[in-house]
Coordinates of C-alpha atoms in Angstrom, one line a residue:
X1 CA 76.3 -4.7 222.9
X2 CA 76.7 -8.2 224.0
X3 CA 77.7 -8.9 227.8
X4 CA 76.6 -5.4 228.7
X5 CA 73.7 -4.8 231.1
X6 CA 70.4 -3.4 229.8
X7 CA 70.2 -0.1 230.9
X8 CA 66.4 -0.1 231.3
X9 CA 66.1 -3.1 233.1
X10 CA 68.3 -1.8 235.6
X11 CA 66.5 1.6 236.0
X12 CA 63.4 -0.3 236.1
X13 CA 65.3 -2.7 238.7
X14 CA 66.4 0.5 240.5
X15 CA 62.5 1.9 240.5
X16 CA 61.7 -1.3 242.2
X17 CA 63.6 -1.1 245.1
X18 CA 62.8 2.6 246.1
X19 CA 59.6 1.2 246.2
X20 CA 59.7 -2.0 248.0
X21 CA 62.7 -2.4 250.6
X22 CA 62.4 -6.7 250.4
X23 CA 64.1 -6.0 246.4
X24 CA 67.6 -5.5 245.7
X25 CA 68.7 -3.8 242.2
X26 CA 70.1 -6.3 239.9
X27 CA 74.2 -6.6 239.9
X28 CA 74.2 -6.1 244.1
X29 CA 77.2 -8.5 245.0
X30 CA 77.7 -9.9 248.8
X31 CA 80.7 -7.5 248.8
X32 CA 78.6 -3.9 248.3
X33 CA 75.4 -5.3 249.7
X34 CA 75.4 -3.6 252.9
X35 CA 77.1 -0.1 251.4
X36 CA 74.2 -0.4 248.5
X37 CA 71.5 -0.8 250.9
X38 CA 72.6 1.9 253.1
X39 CA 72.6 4.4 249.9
X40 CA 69.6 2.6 248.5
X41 CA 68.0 3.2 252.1
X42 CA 68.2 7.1 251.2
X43 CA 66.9 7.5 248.0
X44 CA 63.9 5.0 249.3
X45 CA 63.3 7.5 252.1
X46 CA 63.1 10.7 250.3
X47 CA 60.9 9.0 247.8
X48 CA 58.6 8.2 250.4
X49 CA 58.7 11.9 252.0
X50 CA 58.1 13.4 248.8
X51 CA 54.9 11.1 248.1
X52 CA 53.4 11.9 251.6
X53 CA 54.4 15.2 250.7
X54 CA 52.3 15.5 247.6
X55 CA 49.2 13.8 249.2
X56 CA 49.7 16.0 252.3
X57 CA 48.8 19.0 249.2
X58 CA 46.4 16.6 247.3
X59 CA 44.3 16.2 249.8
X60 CA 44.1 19.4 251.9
X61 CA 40.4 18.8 253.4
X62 CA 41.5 15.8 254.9
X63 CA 44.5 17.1 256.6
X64 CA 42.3 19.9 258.2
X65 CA 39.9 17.3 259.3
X66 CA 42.6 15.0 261.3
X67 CA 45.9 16.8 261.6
X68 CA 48.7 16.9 259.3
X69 CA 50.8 14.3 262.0
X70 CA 47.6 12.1 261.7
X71 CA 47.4 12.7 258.1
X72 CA 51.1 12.3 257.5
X73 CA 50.7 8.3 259.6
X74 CA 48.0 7.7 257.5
X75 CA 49.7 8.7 254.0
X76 CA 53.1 6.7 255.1
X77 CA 51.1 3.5 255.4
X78 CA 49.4 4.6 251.9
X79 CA 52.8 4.8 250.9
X80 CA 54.1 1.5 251.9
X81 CA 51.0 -0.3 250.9
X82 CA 50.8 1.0 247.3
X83 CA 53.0 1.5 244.7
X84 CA 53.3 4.8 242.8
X85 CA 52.0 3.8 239.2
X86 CA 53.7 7.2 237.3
X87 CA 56.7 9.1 237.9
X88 CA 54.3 12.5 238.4
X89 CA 53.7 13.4 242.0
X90 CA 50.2 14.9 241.2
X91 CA 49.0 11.4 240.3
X92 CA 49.8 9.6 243.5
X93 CA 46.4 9.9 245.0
X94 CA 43.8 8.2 242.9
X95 CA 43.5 5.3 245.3
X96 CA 43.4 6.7 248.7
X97 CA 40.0 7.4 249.0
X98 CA 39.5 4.0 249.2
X99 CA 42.2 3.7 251.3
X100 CA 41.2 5.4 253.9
X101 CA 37.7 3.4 253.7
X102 CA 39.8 0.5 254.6
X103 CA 41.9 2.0 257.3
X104 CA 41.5 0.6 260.7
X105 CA 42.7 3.2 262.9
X106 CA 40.7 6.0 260.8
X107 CA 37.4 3.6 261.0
X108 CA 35.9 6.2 264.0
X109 CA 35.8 8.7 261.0
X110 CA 34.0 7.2 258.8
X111 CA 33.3 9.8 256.6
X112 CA 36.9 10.7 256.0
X113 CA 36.9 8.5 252.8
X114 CA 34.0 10.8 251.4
X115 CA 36.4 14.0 252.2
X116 CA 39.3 12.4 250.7
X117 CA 37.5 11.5 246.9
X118 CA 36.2 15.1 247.1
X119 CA 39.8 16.5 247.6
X120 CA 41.2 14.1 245.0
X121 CA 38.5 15.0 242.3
X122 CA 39.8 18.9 243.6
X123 CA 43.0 18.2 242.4
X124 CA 42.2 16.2 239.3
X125 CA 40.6 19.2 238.3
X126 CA 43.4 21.8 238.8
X127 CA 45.3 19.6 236.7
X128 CA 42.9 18.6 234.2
X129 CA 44.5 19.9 230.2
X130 CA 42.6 23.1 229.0
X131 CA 39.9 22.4 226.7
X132 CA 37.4 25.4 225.0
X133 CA 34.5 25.5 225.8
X134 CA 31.2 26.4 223.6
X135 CA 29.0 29.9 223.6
X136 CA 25.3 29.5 224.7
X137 CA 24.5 31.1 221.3
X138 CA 25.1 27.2 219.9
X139 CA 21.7 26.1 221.6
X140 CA 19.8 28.9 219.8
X141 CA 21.4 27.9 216.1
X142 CA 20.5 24.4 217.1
X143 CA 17.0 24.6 218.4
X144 CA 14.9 23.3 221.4
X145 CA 14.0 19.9 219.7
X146 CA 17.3 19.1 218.9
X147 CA 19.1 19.9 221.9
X148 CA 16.7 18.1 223.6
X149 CA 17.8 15.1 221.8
X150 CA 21.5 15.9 221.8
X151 CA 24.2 14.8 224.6
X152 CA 26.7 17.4 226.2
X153 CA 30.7 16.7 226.9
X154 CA 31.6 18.4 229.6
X155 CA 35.3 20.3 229.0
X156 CA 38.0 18.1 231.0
X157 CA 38.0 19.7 234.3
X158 CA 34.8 18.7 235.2
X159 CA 33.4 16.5 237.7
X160 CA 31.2 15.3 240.4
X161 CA 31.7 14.4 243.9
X162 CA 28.3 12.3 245.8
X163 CA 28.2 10.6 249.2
X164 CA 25.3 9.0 249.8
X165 CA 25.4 9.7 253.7
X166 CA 27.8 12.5 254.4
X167 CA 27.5 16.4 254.1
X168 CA 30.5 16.7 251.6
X169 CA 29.6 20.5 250.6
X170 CA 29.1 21.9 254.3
X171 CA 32.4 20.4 255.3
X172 CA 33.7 22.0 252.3
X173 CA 32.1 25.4 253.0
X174 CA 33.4 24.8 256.6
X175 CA 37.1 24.6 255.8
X176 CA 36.3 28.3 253.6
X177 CA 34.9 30.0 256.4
X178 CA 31.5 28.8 256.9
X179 CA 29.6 27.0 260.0
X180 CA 30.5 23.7 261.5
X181 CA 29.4 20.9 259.2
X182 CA 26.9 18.8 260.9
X183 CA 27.2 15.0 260.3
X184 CA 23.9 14.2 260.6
X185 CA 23.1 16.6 257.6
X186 CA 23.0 13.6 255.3
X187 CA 24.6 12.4 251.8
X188 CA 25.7 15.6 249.9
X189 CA 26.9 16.0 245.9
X190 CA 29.2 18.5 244.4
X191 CA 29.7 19.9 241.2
X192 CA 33.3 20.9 240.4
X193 CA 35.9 22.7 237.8
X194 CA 38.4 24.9 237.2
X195 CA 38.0 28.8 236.1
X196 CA 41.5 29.9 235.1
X197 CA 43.8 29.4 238.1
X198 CA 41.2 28.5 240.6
X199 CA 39.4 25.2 241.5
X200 CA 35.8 26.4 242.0
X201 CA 32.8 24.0 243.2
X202 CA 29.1 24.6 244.5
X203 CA 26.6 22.3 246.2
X204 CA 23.7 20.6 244.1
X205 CA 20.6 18.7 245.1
X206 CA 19.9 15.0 244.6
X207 CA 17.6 15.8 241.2
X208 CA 20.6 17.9 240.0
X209 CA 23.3 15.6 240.8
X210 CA 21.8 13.0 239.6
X211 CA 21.1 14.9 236.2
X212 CA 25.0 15.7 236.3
X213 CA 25.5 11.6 236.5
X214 CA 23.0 10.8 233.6
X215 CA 24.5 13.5 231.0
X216 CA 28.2 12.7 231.7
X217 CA 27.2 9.3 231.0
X218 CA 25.7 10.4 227.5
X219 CA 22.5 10.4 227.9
X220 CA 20.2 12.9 225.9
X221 CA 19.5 16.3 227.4
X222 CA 15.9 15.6 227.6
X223 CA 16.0 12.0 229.1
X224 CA 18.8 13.2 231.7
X225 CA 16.3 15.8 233.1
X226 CA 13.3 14.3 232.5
X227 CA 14.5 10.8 234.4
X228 CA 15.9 13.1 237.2
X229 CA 13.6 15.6 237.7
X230 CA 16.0 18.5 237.9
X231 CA 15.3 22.1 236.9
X232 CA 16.6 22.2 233.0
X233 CA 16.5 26.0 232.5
X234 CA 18.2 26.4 235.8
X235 CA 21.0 23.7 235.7
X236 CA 21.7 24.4 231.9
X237 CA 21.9 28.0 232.5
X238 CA 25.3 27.5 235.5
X239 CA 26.8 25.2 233.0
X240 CA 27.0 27.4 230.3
X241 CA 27.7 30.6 232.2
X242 CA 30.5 29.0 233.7
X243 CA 31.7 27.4 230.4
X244 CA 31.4 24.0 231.4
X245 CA 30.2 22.4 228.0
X246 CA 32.9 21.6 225.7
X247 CA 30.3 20.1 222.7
X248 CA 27.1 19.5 221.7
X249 CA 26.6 16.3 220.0
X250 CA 23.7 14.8 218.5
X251 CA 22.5 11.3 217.6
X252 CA 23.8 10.7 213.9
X253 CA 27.1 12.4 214.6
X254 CA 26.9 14.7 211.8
X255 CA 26.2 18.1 213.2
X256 CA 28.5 18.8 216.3
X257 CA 28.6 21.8 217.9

């Protein structure tokens, strides 16, 4: 109707000002600025405990690493600094990683940015959708020469943590009951997914990881390994016991698995 005020620009108006305390929602008069702002003031607060709260469970390694107090400091600034880009909580992480990179008062801990992409590619893949996964059986109906030319896609929960200086896997196995990480252990790359309810990772070495990188990128089985150097029978054999491969696909198109 004519005159009336768009209801969506005003939620969006609304959104705004949680968000950013320098905005006022649209139709604030002189006369109810100060009561507005006060009420505003509350919902703008809870928003902001709520998205440290979520991080403070995102990213779990990190807050064992410095403190949740520390942690909490460092996700309030996150907080101020960048806007949420969805209304779902468990999507409020992807850029604190390199956040933290850029964090003056965490730069004596300089491998916290390293922690914090592991722990956010943790979480992605608790949440990642369900996806089936295929038997090994489909590599014996296609043959050695095919497969060799066919790519893999990995089912949705998968993915791959590197650092090219920091031992991301023994601080890992640290927080779960192992021995103390040593920093001078050097750059580390982890292989990660989701079994049912459970988030479930293990370490691998640079040939594997870097096998990891070339077929999630598409390349062909047999130039991923060969390039890499990794240990086919070996690599192949974790993915498919741990149903990691959602299809096989091969160059013309025409006979997915």
């Amino acid at each position: 109707m004519l005159g009336q005020p768009d209801y969506a620009a005003l939620l969006d108006a609304f959104a705004t000002s949680l968000g950013d305390d320098r905005n006022a929602p649209v139709g604030m008069t002189s006369t109810t600025a100060t009561a507005t702002a006060t009420r505003i003031s509350v919902y703008r607060n809870n928003v902001r405990l709520n998205r440290i709260a979520a991080l403070a469970d995102a990213f779990g390694n990190v807050v064992k690493l410095v403190g949740r107090d520390y942690f909490c400091a460092l996700a309030r600034a996150y907080v101020d600094r960048t806007p949420a880009r969805s209304a779902n909580l468990h999507d409020d992480g992807a850029q604190l990683p390199e956040f933290v990179r850029g964090f003056e008062p965490a730069a004596g801990l300089p491998y916290l940015g390293d922690v914090a992409d592991v722990d956010w590619r943790l979480h992605r893949a608790y949440f990642a959708e369900d996806c089936h996964a295929i038997e090994s059986s489909a590599l014996t109906r296609l043959g050695p020469e095919r497969f060799a030319a066919a790519s893999v896609r990995f089912v949705p929960c998968v993915d791959l943590a590197r650092s090219s200086r920091w031992p991301i896997a023994d601080i890992l196995r640290m927080h779960t009951g192992g021995s103390s990480a040593h920093l001078g252990a050097g750059g580390q790359s982890v292989l990660i997914w989701r079994e049912r309810f459970a988030v479930r990772w293990e370490p691998l070495g640079p040939a594997e990881a870097e096998a990891i990188t070339a077929l999630m990128k598409g390349d062909a089985v047999q130039s991923a390994f060969t390039s890499s150097g990794a240990d086919a029978g070996s690599l192949l054999a974790r993915l498919f016991s741990h149903r990691l491969v959602h299809a096989i696909e091969e160059p013309d198109h025409e006979k997915d698995m």
